[in-house]
Amino acid sequence: WDGFDWSKFSVVRFGLSVPQPDANVVTSDAYRATVMATGKINEYGYRRIGLVVNGEFDQRVGGNWSSGFYYAQRLLGLKSKLPPLLTFLKTRTAEEFVLQKAVLEVWLKEHRPDALLISDREVPGMLIALGYRVPHDIALAGMTVWDIPGVDAGIDQHSQAIGRTAAETLVKQLNVNERGEPRDPVRILIESRWQDGKSLPPLAGRKIRFSARSEPRPLPWVSARKRVTLKEIADRIGVSKNTVSLALRGNSRISLATKERIDATARELGYVADPILQRLAAYRRGDTSTKLRGLIAWLNHWNEPKQLRSYHEFESYWRGAGLAARRLGYRLEEFIWPASCPAQRAEQLLRERKVLGLLIPPHKPDLDWGDFDWSQFSLIRFGMSVQQVDSNLVTADHQRAILMAVRRIHAYGYERIALIYDANHDRSMGGNLFGGFTCAMNQAALKPGIPALDFNVQQFDENCGAQVLKEWMLAHRPQAIITTAPQVPVLLRKLGYRIPCDVAVAGTSVQDISVEAGIDQRSHAIGQIAAEMLIKQISLNERGEPADPCRILVESRWRDGKSLPPR
């Protein structure tokens, strides 16, 4: 690509094979796909499940395949935890094939898997050459069902949805004139699906209910749902288009009764102001100053609303989102939705204030949103705690962050590295922390001899939590700990451990855990990106829950600090 000027164009990449330019990436969610596929293979009755994937490509995608496989083994409680076989096929020479086949033969004889999840198109041929019959002797599923000969079961990466999302993302960038490499490039992940096939049939006695494929949704610019125009509103109530335009902008020349009629008709027809046309009109009038283009709301449905932004991470989301909204000509307001307020009333208040889009910060997973009609607004969630609203979401890339953190801690000279985390919370995020931690320990050739401590602070009072931590510390004596729990550094000091003299400590969030070293989730950038993505959706009139919701991941950074110095 030498000499190409990317700054002249809006750019989107497919996958991670092209390291330059450092643009936004749309790709399949390889981690969650691996967890899903391993679970499906287990559901079909296979117990000795192996992973045979290209090690170089697995590293390139951040260890997603092996991390997902480690977490799936734990989640499913598989007693036969086979180590992944990372293949090394690069040049595809005859000598390399011979050597790889020999390595595969030794691994198969040692571990005796009854099913394999594979990425290399050459593996089925190697198995046949070694005398294995598929699926009689060994069942096969592919990391992609379209490109592995002889394998028709496995992961459908939903490639058409990836293509649609990439085009939509590019058009959204064009709409706000984003060119070249962005300030904070993101990974936009599309959920994969399972495809049944003859290469991995259910074992005898298994009754499987097959799921139907979802139909692809139409692109926004060819959608059957046409944008409502000012002329349609004007024709409906018998006034001029100019009167409708002035009324919707709150001009004092229009009587209150006429404004109310126009507002009611606009709501009835589903009218949403087009920010792009608004900017074009302002340009034609010669108005180059930044004026309000629309209103977006931060939806706060907490029982104690002030608690939401008392978390430093969430406050940074708010500040970042507000900054991005102002830069793009929008205003961000917090909308507090009391528990006593019915969903329809909350929706009515938002529509009366002409809110175009909603930012949904983290809430308790079991929160009841009632019969709120999400289809009336453009939507973005922060994180995965709000599961009832299946919208696009923006969050930190937790799996890659924990990989980065373990590598940094090991590079600083620590060997006995341990994880203290909330397993339930990690499960709600897809197991990214446990899977990434196990993968990193194996990549560094560190035996994960210290079991991760499941430390759910809501299950312990202070004394009980201190006792659990004390027993675990005495049993395993870690040199360094990475933790999600803010209470852990406090309890360690209470137990008499000096940080970092006796044990070094890093946090998975340096903003909300009282240690200096650890993962900076870049919450301010997450807030900015969430608001930018929401405004881009507004620009294409994308409202409600999309047919193929995506996860938008923001890269974290390591922060040095005295709680975890180099040894």
Short mmCIF file of N, CA and C in Angstrom, two decimals, residues 6-7 9-13 21-25 169 173 178-187 522 529 532-533 536:
data_model
loop_
_atom_site.label_atom_id
_atom_site.label_comp_id
_atom_site.label_asym_id
_atom_site.label_seq_id
_atom_site.Cartn_x
_atom_site.Cartn_y
_atom_site.Cartn_z
N TRP A 6 -4.67 7.44 2.26
CA TRP A 6 -5.97 7.00 2.77
C TRP A 6 -6.83 8.16 3.24
N SER A 7 -6.21 9.30 3.55
CA SER A 7 -6.96 10.44 4.10
C SER A 7 -7.94 11.03 3.10
N PHE A 9 -10.22 9.32 1.54
CA PHE A 9 -11.39 8.46 1.43
C PHE A 9 -11.90 8.05 2.81
N SER A 10 -13.19 7.74 2.88
CA SER A 10 -13.71 6.99 4.03
C SER A 10 -13.34 5.52 3.81
N VAL A 11 -12.94 4.84 4.89
CA VAL A 11 -12.36 3.50 4.75
C VAL A 11 -12.95 2.56 5.79
N VAL A 12 -13.26 1.33 5.37
CA VAL A 12 -13.63 0.24 6.28
C VAL A 12 -12.91 -1.01 5.84
N ARG A 13 -12.36 -1.77 6.80
CA ARG A 13 -11.66 -3.03 6.50
C ARG A 13 -12.56 -4.21 6.82
N PRO A 21 -4.62 0.21 6.14
CA PRO A 21 -4.63 1.31 7.10
C PRO A 21 -5.29 0.89 8.42
N ASP A 22 -5.09 1.70 9.46
CA ASP A 22 -5.67 1.40 10.77
C ASP A 22 -7.08 1.95 10.82
N ALA A 23 -7.94 1.37 9.98
CA ALA A 23 -9.33 1.83 9.86
C ALA A 23 -10.24 0.99 10.73
N ASN A 24 -11.52 1.37 10.79
CA ASN A 24 -12.52 0.54 11.46
C ASN A 24 -12.62 -0.80 10.74
N VAL A 25 -12.87 -1.85 11.52
CA VAL A 25 -12.88 -3.22 11.02
C VAL A 25 -14.26 -3.83 11.24
N THR A 169 -21.65 0.92 7.53
CA THR A 169 -20.67 1.66 8.32
C THR A 169 -19.95 2.69 7.46
N GLN A 173 -19.96 6.81 7.80
CA GLN A 173 -18.75 7.62 7.86
C GLN A 173 -18.79 8.72 6.81
N GLU A 178 -16.17 11.52 7.71
CA GLU A 178 -15.01 10.88 8.35
C GLU A 178 -14.14 10.24 7.29
N ARG A 179 -12.92 10.69 7.17
CA ARG A 179 -12.02 10.16 6.16
C ARG A 179 -10.73 9.68 6.81
N GLY A 180 -10.05 8.77 6.09
CA GLY A 180 -8.76 8.28 6.56
C GLY A 180 -8.85 7.42 7.80
N GLU A 181 -7.74 7.35 8.53
CA GLU A 181 -7.67 6.54 9.75
C GLU A 181 -8.32 7.30 10.90
N PRO A 182 -9.31 6.69 11.57
CA PRO A 182 -10.02 7.41 12.63
C PRO A 182 -9.16 7.61 13.88
N ARG A 183 -9.60 8.53 14.71
CA ARG A 183 -8.92 8.80 15.98
C ARG A 183 -8.86 7.54 16.85
N ASP A 184 -9.96 6.83 16.93
CA ASP A 184 -10.06 5.61 17.73
C ASP A 184 -10.68 4.51 16.88
N PRO A 185 -9.88 3.78 16.09
CA PRO A 185 -10.46 2.71 15.27
C PRO A 185 -11.10 1.64 16.13
N VAL A 186 -12.21 1.08 15.65
CA VAL A 186 -12.96 0.08 16.42
C VAL A 186 -13.08 -1.20 15.61
N ARG A 187 -13.39 -2.29 16.34
CA ARG A 187 -13.74 -3.56 15.70
C ARG A 187 -15.23 -3.76 15.85
N ARG A 522 -10.31 3.13 28.49
CA ARG A 522 -10.52 4.28 27.61
C ARG A 522 -12.02 4.61 27.51
N ILE A 529 -17.32 7.33 20.92
CA ILE A 529 -17.66 6.43 19.81
C ILE A 529 -19.13 6.05 19.85
N GLU A 532 -21.07 8.98 18.49
CA GLU A 532 -20.83 9.08 17.04
C GLU A 532 -21.61 8.01 16.28
N MET A 533 -21.58 6.77 16.80
CA MET A 533 -22.31 5.69 16.14
C MET A 533 -23.81 5.94 16.16
N LYS A 536 -24.65 8.55 13.58
CA LYS A 536 -24.57 7.95 12.24
C LYS A 536 -25.83 7.13 11.95
#
